[in-house]
Amino acid sequence: MSDNTFETQEEKLARIKRELCNVPTLPGVYLWKNKEGEVLYVGKAKQLRARMRQYVNFQDERAKIPLLVEQIDSFEYIVVSNEHESLVLEKNLINEHEPFYNADFKDDKSYPFIAITKGDVFPAIKYTREKHRNDTRYFGPYTDSRAARRLVDISRRVVPLCSASCAEWRSLNRRLHKFLDKKTKVSEDVCETQYKEFLASTADARPCFDAHVGLGPGACCGHITPEKYRENVHAIERFLAGQRTEFIDNLESEMREAAADLDFERAARTKDRIDTIRSLNDKQHAVSSHNLDADVFGFYREETIAGVHALIVREGRIINSNEFILNRGSDVFDSDLQHNFLLRYYDATESIPHEVILRDMPEDSDVMEGWLSEKLASAHGAKVHFFSPKRGEKLALIEMAETNAKHTLMRYKVRTNYDDKRINTALLQLESALALDAPPMRIECFDISTIHGSYTVASMVVFTGGKPDKNQYRRFKIKTPLDEANDFLSMQEVVSRRYSARRMADKRFGSKPDLVILDGGKPQLSAAIQMFEEMGIDDIPLVGLAKRDEELFVPWQDSGPVVLPGGSASLYLVKQVRDEAHRFAITFHRELRGKGMTASILDDVAGLGPVRKKALLKHFKSFRNLRSASLEDIKEAGVLPGEVAEELYLVLTQYNVQS
């Protein structure tokens, strides 16, 4: 807890800067804390002092930094030997403290895994959401629980293995632990002699149902030794890791041997396993012409939330895909979002690929490659590499993952009514931040679009209940004569026209707004305030939205603009309203400018009056088609005499060259 209760913001920053002088210039991990001692953010650095100074000197361009710095009161740091250690420590501290400014999974549910209980004498396979244990190997995560359960069944049909849900296996496991020496903790310590002694001591051993149907190897009734069972465990681990081609080759050889020995029952069982693998491969999309072993990640972000889709590619086929929702999507840069997600994802899984394919390379890709290569622990010395492809099949995979990430986010929003909840939150936040009498259920926003005073237009968009109400949109041609762009006069005109007594009584313009947003900031706000005073209007709240930093200027506050929190639902809504007003205005401006340019060009043609212009444009459907027409096309239209057609073609040719 900080003792600096009465510090101003400037004094606090000066104190922190002095304290940072004592931070070493070594690699490590830093923790920013608030006055209550809560960890706000965890980060790593090659050089602690320089990196931490970037925050308090505002040299970091991320949108969240001003908000973070405003809240920090103290810090801690931990020095490590190298960047690899700092990466691992950063991951552990984020998991421990769950800081607000570090990107996180949106939902708190635990994802399912497929697990093999390596700590047992006869390891079993299971579907689980349990907290990871050191004596168990996990494959996943699988965000589709049905796919995970199905893969457990398929794996046991390919390689018989005991199921952790089997009552006979649990009984066998319990009796084995009682019989064997307490020092024996893993299957490698169990020798065949000990196992035979154990079988002799159990006279009532009987095969389970799975052993009868070929899903289990019969460990419960002594049909398999620990040594042979370990071979099955290693095989199913390779199968779950996606290494399936070798199984077909080995099983085909085994089937031929069984047939040669006239053991047709064994040959038939082996053929069934081959068919199972091939049917699985048929359902899995082949995406690579070579045996690609990679994880491909696609990210799709909206203002306050992000979706991630992971494609798990093994031997050139997508064997699994996972989807995740990340919150606080706008509080972090894309690079931070990606970095924090990869830390969490690969901390939870043991399925490490040889390649990680992303749209953008992580800043610390070399450190993450070292960490993942260590987790891969390849007997052949294989390394993990990050790639950011610019073309080819790997780029197509990224685009596929990004498309699916977008759908992941859309499904989540529909399933959880996310938009409705966010809108309700946004309206309540705006009511509080702007000191309104009630939530702004009807918001009107105005924007001006012009080029040096020509074709000046204004747009009015309406959001009712936080959603676009397009039937209420209106657009205005500015009638005030302008020699140059003048947003002040333009805004005054459109405000006077919209809020005149006649328009306010016109039901086509809807009801009185609860909030009016003027795109542009303080000048536009001043123009509207002056016009409202002349019109005697004092019951419609006005705010000016600055184009830079999305600051809201209000009439009742002279100390500065209202700044909505970065990533907040209210800021997202205000930006959405502003962007829609801008889109609507620029569309109308371009439409008018296009018509004006068309009229002025055709006016240069002698003999081309209003009637002929109308007939000509009716024939060619659009000015664009007329521009691209040949002289013969213009003459064949039958609208113009030959000399006028030739003059028009000459004017259009000159216009096309200039444009």
XYZ file of C-alpha atoms in Angstrom:
659
model
C 0.000 0.000 0.000
C 1.403 3.376 -0.971
C 1.954 6.071 1.668
C 1.841 8.827 -0.974
C -1.859 9.528 -0.472
C -1.809 13.252 -1.236
C 0.504 13.222 -4.279
C -0.582 14.932 -7.461
C -0.204 13.057 -10.726
C 2.914 15.108 -11.600
C 4.502 14.394 -8.215
C 3.761 10.713 -8.527
C 5.380 10.493 -11.967
C 8.429 12.419 -10.731
C 8.788 9.970 -7.810
C 8.487 6.903 -10.030
C 11.045 8.334 -12.450
C 13.485 8.812 -9.564
C 12.883 5.259 -8.382
C 13.495 3.919 -11.881
C 17.048 5.285 -11.753
C 17.864 2.370 -9.427
C 16.411 -0.304 -11.713
C 19.205 -2.383 -13.326
C 19.893 -2.509 -17.047
C 19.401 -6.275 -17.132
C 16.775 -8.622 -18.597
C 13.813 -9.358 -16.393
C 10.104 -9.052 -15.670
C 8.352 -5.970 -14.273
C 5.012 -5.552 -12.463
C 3.142 -2.237 -12.367
C 0.894 -1.872 -9.296
C -1.828 0.523 -8.155
C -2.232 2.172 -4.724
C -3.887 -0.944 -3.307
C -0.917 -3.052 -4.355
C -2.875 -4.873 -7.055
C -0.874 -5.896 -10.120
C -2.132 -3.951 -13.152
C 0.281 -5.206 -15.790
C 3.094 -7.730 -16.186
C 5.705 -7.362 -18.912
C 9.180 -8.556 -19.806
C 12.173 -6.632 -21.072
C 15.666 -7.137 -22.441
C 16.695 -4.064 -20.472
C 14.429 -3.322 -17.509
C 15.230 0.329 -16.825
C 14.903 1.510 -20.432
C 11.648 -0.399 -20.997
C 9.995 0.824 -17.789
C 11.000 4.428 -18.489
C 9.111 4.270 -21.793
C 5.868 4.055 -19.808
C 6.334 7.096 -17.561
C 7.887 9.157 -20.387
C 4.898 8.241 -22.611
C 7.199 6.898 -25.328
C 4.995 3.828 -25.715
C 2.285 4.514 -28.325
C -0.197 1.893 -27.129
C -3.628 3.333 -26.352
C -3.764 1.783 -22.892
C -0.545 3.424 -21.638
C -1.994 6.801 -20.482
C -4.737 4.981 -18.573
C -2.246 2.536 -17.080
C 0.213 5.248 -16.041
C -2.604 7.214 -14.437
C -3.312 4.250 -12.151
C 0.193 3.003 -11.317
C 1.629 3.905 -7.953
C 4.524 1.475 -7.538
C 6.350 -1.322 -9.270
C 8.361 -4.476 -8.740
C 10.874 -6.209 -10.949
C 12.628 -9.555 -11.060
C 16.019 -9.912 -12.719
C 16.685 -13.086 -14.734
C 19.651 -14.480 -16.629
C 18.247 -14.347 -20.157
C 15.182 -13.631 -22.274
C 14.050 -17.246 -22.223
C 13.763 -17.153 -18.431
C 11.904 -13.833 -18.584
C 9.364 -15.309 -21.017
C 8.594 -18.250 -18.729
C 8.454 -16.010 -15.638
C 6.162 -13.520 -17.394
C 3.779 -16.359 -18.279
C 3.714 -17.640 -14.694
C 3.134 -14.185 -13.186
C 0.289 -13.424 -15.612
C -1.360 -16.721 -14.659
C -0.892 -15.947 -10.971
C -2.055 -12.308 -10.855
C -4.399 -12.121 -13.893
C -3.616 -8.399 -14.414
C -6.341 -6.197 -15.894
C -4.135 -4.762 -18.666
C -2.880 -8.124 -19.920
C -5.123 -9.709 -22.562
C -6.980 -12.728 -21.252
C -9.473 -15.381 -22.249
C -12.993 -13.962 -22.187
C -14.627 -16.904 -20.494
C -13.253 -18.620 -17.406
C -14.252 -22.131 -18.386
C -11.588 -24.828 -18.535
C -11.099 -26.342 -21.971
C -11.209 -30.124 -22.471
C -8.084 -32.183 -23.075
C -7.332 -35.790 -23.907
C -5.085 -37.169 -21.165
C -2.951 -40.263 -20.656
C -2.240 -41.117 -17.028
C 1.489 -41.746 -17.418
C 1.933 -42.127 -13.650
C 0.004 -45.417 -13.569
C 1.398 -48.880 -14.193
C -1.098 -49.255 -17.040
C -1.726 -45.679 -18.238
C -5.320 -45.033 -19.272
C -6.765 -42.548 -21.732
C -9.498 -40.104 -20.732
C -11.396 -36.961 -21.669
C -10.869 -34.373 -18.938
C -11.086 -30.740 -17.864
C -8.968 -31.307 -14.764
C -6.147 -29.067 -13.626
C -2.962 -30.429 -15.169
C -0.933 -32.933 -13.159
C 2.770 -33.639 -13.576
C 2.283 -37.411 -13.997
C -0.212 -37.054 -16.851
C 0.326 -36.144 -20.502
C -2.288 -33.881 -22.074
C -3.280 -33.379 -25.709
C -5.320 -30.345 -26.674
C -6.997 -28.091 -25.811
C -10.138 -29.011 -27.731
C -12.789 -26.305 -27.784
C -15.226 -28.818 -29.329
C -15.925 -31.348 -26.568
C -17.709 -33.747 -28.912
C -14.697 -33.853 -31.213
C -12.444 -34.639 -28.227
C -14.656 -37.511 -27.049
C -14.874 -38.874 -30.585
C -11.096 -38.792 -30.949
C -10.721 -40.800 -27.717
C -12.966 -43.506 -29.196
C -11.157 -43.479 -32.544
C -7.747 -43.679 -30.849
C -8.768 -46.763 -28.894
C -10.049 -48.442 -32.058
C -6.659 -47.817 -33.682
C -4.517 -48.722 -30.647
C -6.258 -50.619 -27.800
C -5.783 -48.859 -24.479
C -7.551 -48.914 -21.137
C -10.099 -46.203 -20.431
C -9.934 -44.293 -17.158
C -13.726 -44.672 -16.893
C -13.533 -48.496 -16.967
C -14.476 -49.991 -13.568
C -12.170 -52.979 -14.078
C -9.210 -50.692 -14.863
C -9.839 -48.639 -11.712
C -10.029 -51.830 -9.659
C -6.813 -53.125 -11.267
C -5.073 -49.833 -10.623
C -6.101 -49.815 -6.971
C -4.943 -53.390 -6.387
C -1.649 -52.780 -8.210
C -0.815 -49.822 -6.005
C -1.479 -51.907 -2.923
C 0.593 -54.850 -4.178
C 3.619 -53.094 -5.604
C 6.350 -51.489 -3.554
C 5.495 -47.853 -2.681
C 8.644 -46.690 -4.468
C 7.220 -47.931 -7.737
C 5.500 -44.886 -9.191
C 5.624 -45.254 -12.956
C 5.110 -48.112 -15.365
C 8.791 -48.241 -16.391
C 9.614 -49.434 -12.851
C 7.325 -52.475 -13.117
C 9.108 -55.565 -14.313
C 7.419 -58.612 -15.810
C 8.305 -60.747 -12.781
C 6.467 -58.412 -10.412
C 3.472 -58.387 -12.690
C 3.343 -62.200 -12.828
C 3.462 -62.304 -9.039
C 0.586 -59.870 -8.950
C -1.484 -61.970 -11.388
C -0.909 -65.052 -9.278
C -2.294 -63.176 -6.288
C -5.521 -62.215 -8.101
C -7.621 -65.252 -8.808
C -10.800 -63.370 -9.656
C -9.431 -61.308 -12.542
C -11.894 -61.169 -15.436
C -11.802 -59.324 -18.757
C -13.756 -56.126 -19.080
C -16.252 -55.397 -21.854
C -13.741 -53.205 -23.723
C -11.288 -56.124 -23.860
C -14.044 -58.296 -25.367
C -14.742 -55.843 -28.207
C -11.101 -54.950 -28.934
C -11.015 -51.438 -27.451
C -8.934 -52.526 -24.458
C -5.789 -54.713 -24.471
C -6.926 -56.881 -21.542
C -4.634 -55.520 -18.819
C -7.339 -56.336 -16.264
C -7.130 -60.068 -17.041
C -3.398 -60.457 -17.686
C -3.558 -60.523 -21.499
C -0.756 -57.956 -21.863
C 2.499 -57.229 -20.014
C 3.535 -53.746 -18.854
C 6.309 -53.723 -21.462
C 3.925 -54.496 -24.330
C 1.366 -52.058 -22.915
C 3.980 -49.280 -22.943
C 4.379 -49.830 -26.685
C 0.638 -49.214 -27.091
C 0.922 -46.048 -24.975
C 3.777 -44.678 -27.103
C 1.838 -45.533 -30.273
C -1.337 -43.771 -29.153
C 0.715 -40.721 -28.123
C 2.086 -40.501 -31.656
C -1.410 -40.967 -33.056
C -2.843 -38.153 -30.933
C 0.089 -35.938 -31.935
C -1.028 -36.338 -35.554
C 1.655 -38.779 -36.765
C -0.707 -41.178 -38.539
C 0.925 -42.155 -41.820
C 3.267 -44.606 -40.084
C 0.271 -46.409 -38.578
C -1.191 -47.293 -41.939
C 2.175 -48.656 -43.173
C 2.725 -50.706 -39.999
C -0.847 -51.999 -39.854
C -0.820 -53.000 -43.527
C 2.362 -54.990 -42.906
C 0.763 -56.582 -39.823
C -2.381 -57.442 -41.820
C -0.347 -59.162 -44.544
C 1.555 -61.170 -41.939
C -1.680 -62.261 -40.266
C -3.163 -63.285 -43.593
C 0.002 -65.243 -44.463
C -0.316 -67.073 -41.125
C -3.975 -67.773 -41.942
C -4.978 -65.737 -38.862
C -7.882 -64.096 -40.664
C -9.572 -62.883 -37.483
C -6.511 -60.801 -36.560
C -6.171 -59.647 -40.172
C -9.810 -58.470 -40.153
C -9.311 -56.550 -36.882
C -6.203 -54.913 -38.339
C -8.073 -53.968 -41.515
C -10.796 -52.341 -39.413
C -8.127 -50.170 -37.752
C -6.694 -49.177 -41.124
C -10.184 -48.216 -42.324
C -10.713 -46.150 -39.162
C -7.550 -44.109 -39.794
C -8.359 -43.632 -43.459
C -11.918 -42.505 -42.714
C -10.513 -39.988 -40.224
C -8.092 -38.680 -42.862
C -10.939 -38.422 -45.373
C -12.868 -36.145 -42.999
C -9.831 -33.989 -42.294
C -9.075 -31.290 -44.847
C -5.778 -31.706 -46.725
C -4.200 -28.255 -46.897
C -0.581 -28.849 -47.823
C 1.208 -30.605 -50.651
C 3.902 -31.704 -48.194
C 3.845 -33.041 -44.647
C 3.297 -29.716 -42.959
C 3.475 -29.841 -39.151
C 2.191 -26.478 -37.944
C -0.212 -24.501 -35.794
C -1.897 -21.677 -37.706
C -3.513 -18.798 -35.803
C -6.025 -16.271 -37.078
C -7.130 -13.222 -35.072
C -10.229 -11.079 -35.618
C -10.733 -8.017 -33.450
C -13.519 -5.645 -32.683
C -13.250 -2.676 -30.397
C -13.790 -4.451 -27.094
C -13.318 -8.138 -27.855
C -11.333 -10.498 -30.081
C -11.761 -13.973 -31.543
C -8.925 -16.419 -32.211
C -9.043 -19.551 -34.349
C -6.277 -22.156 -34.286
C -5.822 -24.695 -37.075
C -3.810 -27.732 -35.974
C -2.083 -29.130 -39.069
C -0.213 -32.428 -38.912
C 1.163 -34.345 -41.906
C -0.444 -31.771 -44.186
C -3.969 -32.225 -42.790
C -6.057 -30.177 -40.380
C -6.579 -32.662 -37.555
C -8.199 -30.229 -35.136
C -9.307 -26.627 -34.829
C -9.856 -24.589 -31.687
C -11.552 -21.274 -31.065
C -11.076 -18.775 -28.253
C -12.505 -15.442 -27.150
C -10.172 -12.795 -25.710
C -11.376 -9.826 -23.731
C -9.941 -6.325 -23.380
C -9.188 -6.553 -27.081
C -8.779 -2.812 -27.555
C -6.644 -2.228 -24.477
C -3.637 -3.885 -26.067
C -1.807 -3.683 -29.364
C -2.135 -6.567 -31.801
C 1.394 -7.652 -30.903
C 0.567 -7.766 -27.171
C -2.678 -9.617 -27.778
C -0.869 -12.199 -29.892
C 2.036 -12.520 -27.444
C -0.183 -13.036 -24.380
C -2.405 -15.510 -26.180
C 0.510 -17.632 -27.395
C 1.944 -17.737 -23.871
C -1.340 -18.990 -22.430
C -2.025 -21.414 -25.263
C 1.342 -23.159 -25.317
C 1.545 -23.211 -21.553
C -1.619 -25.350 -21.558
C -0.771 -27.760 -24.372
C 1.924 -30.358 -24.885
C 1.212 -30.683 -28.594
C 4.051 -28.568 -29.978
C 4.388 -28.190 -33.772
C 7.527 -27.642 -35.822
C 6.074 -24.422 -37.255
C 3.867 -21.634 -35.908
C 2.243 -19.618 -38.694
C 0.944 -16.101 -37.977
C -0.039 -12.977 -39.892
C 2.650 -10.953 -38.084
C 5.877 -12.164 -36.511
C 6.097 -11.720 -32.704
C 8.693 -9.187 -31.598
C 10.320 -11.835 -29.413
C 9.953 -14.695 -31.896
C 13.496 -15.962 -31.259
C 12.811 -16.256 -27.518
C 9.475 -17.997 -28.077
C 11.085 -20.352 -30.598
C 13.634 -21.344 -27.954
C 10.940 -21.891 -25.329
C 8.772 -24.026 -27.631
C 11.786 -25.985 -28.934
C 12.566 -26.850 -25.335
C 8.965 -27.995 -24.815
C 9.091 -30.004 -28.052
C 12.139 -31.906 -26.721
C 12.699 -33.644 -30.063
C 15.012 -36.641 -29.976
C 16.252 -35.580 -33.412
C 17.053 -32.022 -32.333
C 14.179 -30.482 -34.294
C 13.442 -26.816 -33.611
C 10.247 -24.767 -33.639
C 10.158 -21.868 -36.111
C 7.750 -18.951 -36.540
C 6.642 -17.916 -40.029
C 4.714 -14.962 -41.447
C 4.101 -15.974 -45.085
C 3.308 -13.426 -47.788
C 1.997 -15.856 -50.417
C 1.295 -19.501 -51.116
C -0.564 -22.200 -49.226
C 0.588 -20.999 -45.797
C -0.902 -17.550 -46.415
C -4.113 -19.270 -47.517
C -4.125 -21.110 -44.184
C -3.831 -17.814 -42.280
C -6.731 -16.363 -44.273
C -8.782 -19.475 -43.494
C -7.985 -19.138 -39.796
C -8.868 -15.409 -39.808
C -12.192 -16.073 -41.537
C -13.016 -18.678 -38.909
C -11.889 -16.308 -36.131
C -14.452 -13.775 -37.362
C -17.185 -16.408 -37.279
C -16.006 -17.507 -33.832
C -16.524 -13.987 -32.532
C -19.892 -13.567 -34.254
C -21.189 -16.860 -32.794
C -20.024 -15.862 -29.314
C -21.778 -12.501 -29.555
C -25.043 -14.085 -30.678
C -24.851 -16.841 -28.062
C -24.212 -14.462 -25.170
C -26.283 -11.443 -26.338
C -22.985 -9.599 -26.143
C -24.077 -6.625 -28.263
C -27.195 -5.965 -26.190
C -25.245 -6.114 -22.932
C -22.519 -3.873 -24.342
C -25.055 -1.329 -25.609
C -26.811 -1.165 -22.230
C -23.457 -0.655 -20.534
C -22.477 2.009 -23.077
C -25.653 4.038 -22.595
C -25.283 3.960 -18.814
C -21.629 4.981 -19.091
C -22.517 7.904 -21.360
C -25.238 9.019 -18.951
C -22.665 9.130 -16.156
C -19.711 10.578 -18.095
C -21.742 13.359 -19.774
C -23.937 14.140 -16.736
C -27.160 13.409 -18.629
C -30.559 13.166 -16.973
C -31.114 9.679 -18.416
C -29.419 7.193 -20.735
C -29.319 8.652 -24.293
C -31.825 6.367 -26.006
C -31.869 8.601 -29.115
C -28.516 9.930 -30.306
C -28.168 12.201 -33.328
C -24.760 12.854 -34.882
C -23.810 15.432 -37.544
C -20.809 15.516 -39.879
C -19.796 17.985 -42.623
C -18.133 16.919 -45.873
C -16.709 19.348 -48.461
C -13.796 20.095 -50.781
C -12.691 23.744 -50.494
C -16.283 24.835 -50.002
C -17.623 23.007 -53.061
C -20.405 20.413 -52.890
C -20.681 20.949 -49.124
C -23.099 18.546 -47.462
C -24.037 17.438 -43.954
C -25.224 14.106 -42.661
C -27.429 13.294 -39.703
C -27.404 9.723 -38.423
C -29.621 8.453 -35.630
C -28.954 5.681 -33.122
C -32.025 4.503 -31.229
C -31.370 2.303 -28.224
C -27.695 2.193 -29.178
C -28.344 0.788 -32.680
C -28.415 2.490 -36.112
C -31.923 3.669 -37.049
C -31.425 4.133 -40.790
C -35.015 5.193 -41.472
C -34.250 8.315 -39.461
C -31.034 9.227 -41.325
C -31.137 12.582 -43.122
C -28.755 14.444 -45.427
C -28.538 18.155 -46.151
C -27.125 20.252 -48.998
C -25.508 23.312 -47.451
C -27.101 26.429 -48.985
C -24.847 29.053 -47.371
C -22.522 30.510 -50.089
C -18.963 29.408 -49.276
C -15.717 30.389 -51.015
C -13.776 27.915 -48.902
C -14.446 25.164 -46.371
C -16.219 26.601 -43.336
C -17.418 23.913 -40.929
C -18.558 26.583 -38.421
C -21.137 28.158 -40.753
C -22.080 24.792 -42.250
C -22.768 23.320 -38.814
C -24.824 26.347 -37.814
C -26.962 26.002 -40.927
C -27.667 22.306 -40.515
C -28.431 22.687 -36.798
C -30.843 25.576 -37.483
C -32.618 23.564 -40.178
C -32.838 20.333 -38.185
C -34.030 21.901 -34.930
C -36.346 24.544 -36.375
C -39.863 24.528 -34.950
C -41.247 23.135 -38.227
C -38.802 20.203 -38.336
C -39.197 19.446 -34.614
C -42.933 19.129 -35.199
C -42.421 16.943 -38.266
C -42.939 13.293 -37.277
C -40.680 12.206 -40.165
C -37.738 13.606 -38.180
C -38.646 11.598 -35.117
C -38.604 12.715 -31.515
C -36.295 15.111 -29.707
C -32.820 13.597 -29.227
C -31.381 12.765 -25.820
C -27.882 13.607 -27.070
C -26.429 15.406 -30.091
C -22.849 14.606 -31.156
C -21.049 17.024 -33.483
C -18.104 15.518 -35.318
C -15.099 17.833 -35.259
C -14.706 18.986 -31.672
C -14.772 22.394 -30.023
C -15.379 24.667 -33.103
C -18.419 22.676 -34.166
C -19.698 22.630 -30.586
C -19.347 26.426 -30.351
C -21.257 26.856 -33.611
C -24.130 24.700 -32.392
C -24.257 26.381 -28.963
C -24.461 29.830 -30.589
C -27.270 28.698 -32.878
C -29.173 27.022 -30.040
C -28.971 30.260 -28.036
C -30.412 32.229 -30.962
C -33.200 29.646 -31.344
C -33.913 29.526 -27.603
C -33.142 25.816 -27.264
C -31.675 24.788 -23.925
C -32.970 21.251 -23.326
C -30.906 19.234 -25.864
C -27.452 18.075 -24.633
C -24.611 18.854 -27.063
C -21.094 17.392 -27.256
C -18.287 17.947 -29.752
C -16.246 14.887 -30.689
C -12.611 15.673 -31.509
C -11.287 13.695 -34.457
C -8.055 13.060 -32.590
C -8.086 10.923 -29.444
C -11.917 10.733 -29.432
C -12.207 13.456 -26.760
C -15.689 14.800 -25.961
C -16.036 18.570 -25.421
C -19.059 19.570 -23.339
C -20.508 23.049 -22.673
C -20.562 22.659 -18.886
C -16.864 21.799 -18.370
C -14.089 24.360 -18.916
C -11.301 22.238 -17.388
C -10.931 20.096 -20.493
C -12.688 17.414 -22.528
C -14.340 14.280 -21.191
C -12.131 11.267 -21.972
C -13.933 7.939 -22.094
C -11.844 4.953 -20.943
C -9.997 3.122 -23.699
C -11.748 -0.108 -24.624
C -14.953 0.907 -22.845
C -18.364 0.150 -24.303
C -19.224 3.877 -24.307
C -16.161 4.808 -26.369
C -16.923 2.021 -28.823
C -20.484 3.300 -29.280
C -19.390 6.944 -29.747
C -16.828 5.933 -32.387
C -19.415 3.752 -34.120
C -21.857 6.697 -34.288
C -19.130 9.062 -35.539
C -17.909 6.620 -38.207
C -21.440 6.083 -39.466
C -22.040 9.843 -39.749
C -18.768 10.236 -41.635
C -19.624 7.384 -44.018
C -23.071 8.788 -44.723
C -21.735 12.315 -45.352
C -18.850 11.290 -47.612
C -21.148 9.046 -49.684
C -23.552 11.939 -50.311
C -20.653 14.321 -51.050
C -19.167 11.969 -53.650
C -22.581 11.484 -55.232
C -23.092 15.232 -55.645
C -19.557 15.802 -56.854
C -19.913 13.028 -59.429
C -23.148 14.506 -60.774
C -21.625 17.979 -60.833
C -18.571 16.843 -62.748
C -20.752 15.007 -65.252
C -22.922 18.080 -65.828
C -19.951 20.435 -66.223
C -18.207 18.177 -68.746
C -21.294 17.766 -70.916
C -21.917 21.537 -70.761
C -18.662 22.002 -72.722
C -20.155 20.265 -75.763
C -21.802 22.598 -78.270
C -25.223 21.385 -79.374
C -25.770 19.195 -76.296
C -28.770 20.596 -74.440
C -30.749 19.269 -71.464
C -33.011 17.012 -73.555
C -30.128 15.393 -75.420
C -28.134 14.992 -72.157
C -31.011 13.148 -70.539
C -31.528 10.896 -73.576
C -27.810 10.176 -73.839
C -27.437 9.177 -70.168
C -30.614 7.095 -70.394
C -29.151 5.159 -73.311
C -25.717 4.548 -71.735
C -27.163 3.977 -68.227
C -24.308 5.877 -66.513
C -21.641 8.508 -67.128
C -18.965 5.828 -66.647
C -20.358 3.844 -69.587
C -20.521 7.018 -71.667
C -16.856 7.811 -70.874
C -15.731 4.420 -72.144
C -17.888 4.490 -75.304
C -16.303 4.663 -78.755
C -17.295 7.239 -81.394
C -19.241 4.523 -83.218
C -21.134 3.660 -80.000
C -22.126 7.317 -79.523
C -23.295 7.661 -83.121
C -25.199 4.363 -83.006
C -27.138 5.597 -79.967
C -29.105 7.770 -82.418
C -29.357 10.654 -79.969
C -26.908 13.174 -81.460
C -26.157 14.496 -84.942
C -22.816 13.360 -86.340
C -20.950 16.635 -85.681
C -22.193 16.840 -82.058
C -21.277 13.177 -81.486
C -17.733 13.846 -82.745
C -17.437 16.945 -80.499
C -18.663 14.927 -77.484
C -16.200 12.122 -78.199
C -13.322 14.661 -78.381
C -14.322 16.237 -75.014
C -14.611 12.812 -73.352
C -11.213 11.759 -74.722
C -9.559 14.874 -73.272
C -11.335 14.305 -69.919
C -10.176 10.671 -69.769
C -6.566 11.682 -70.448
C -6.623 14.349 -67.704
C -8.230 12.040 -65.129
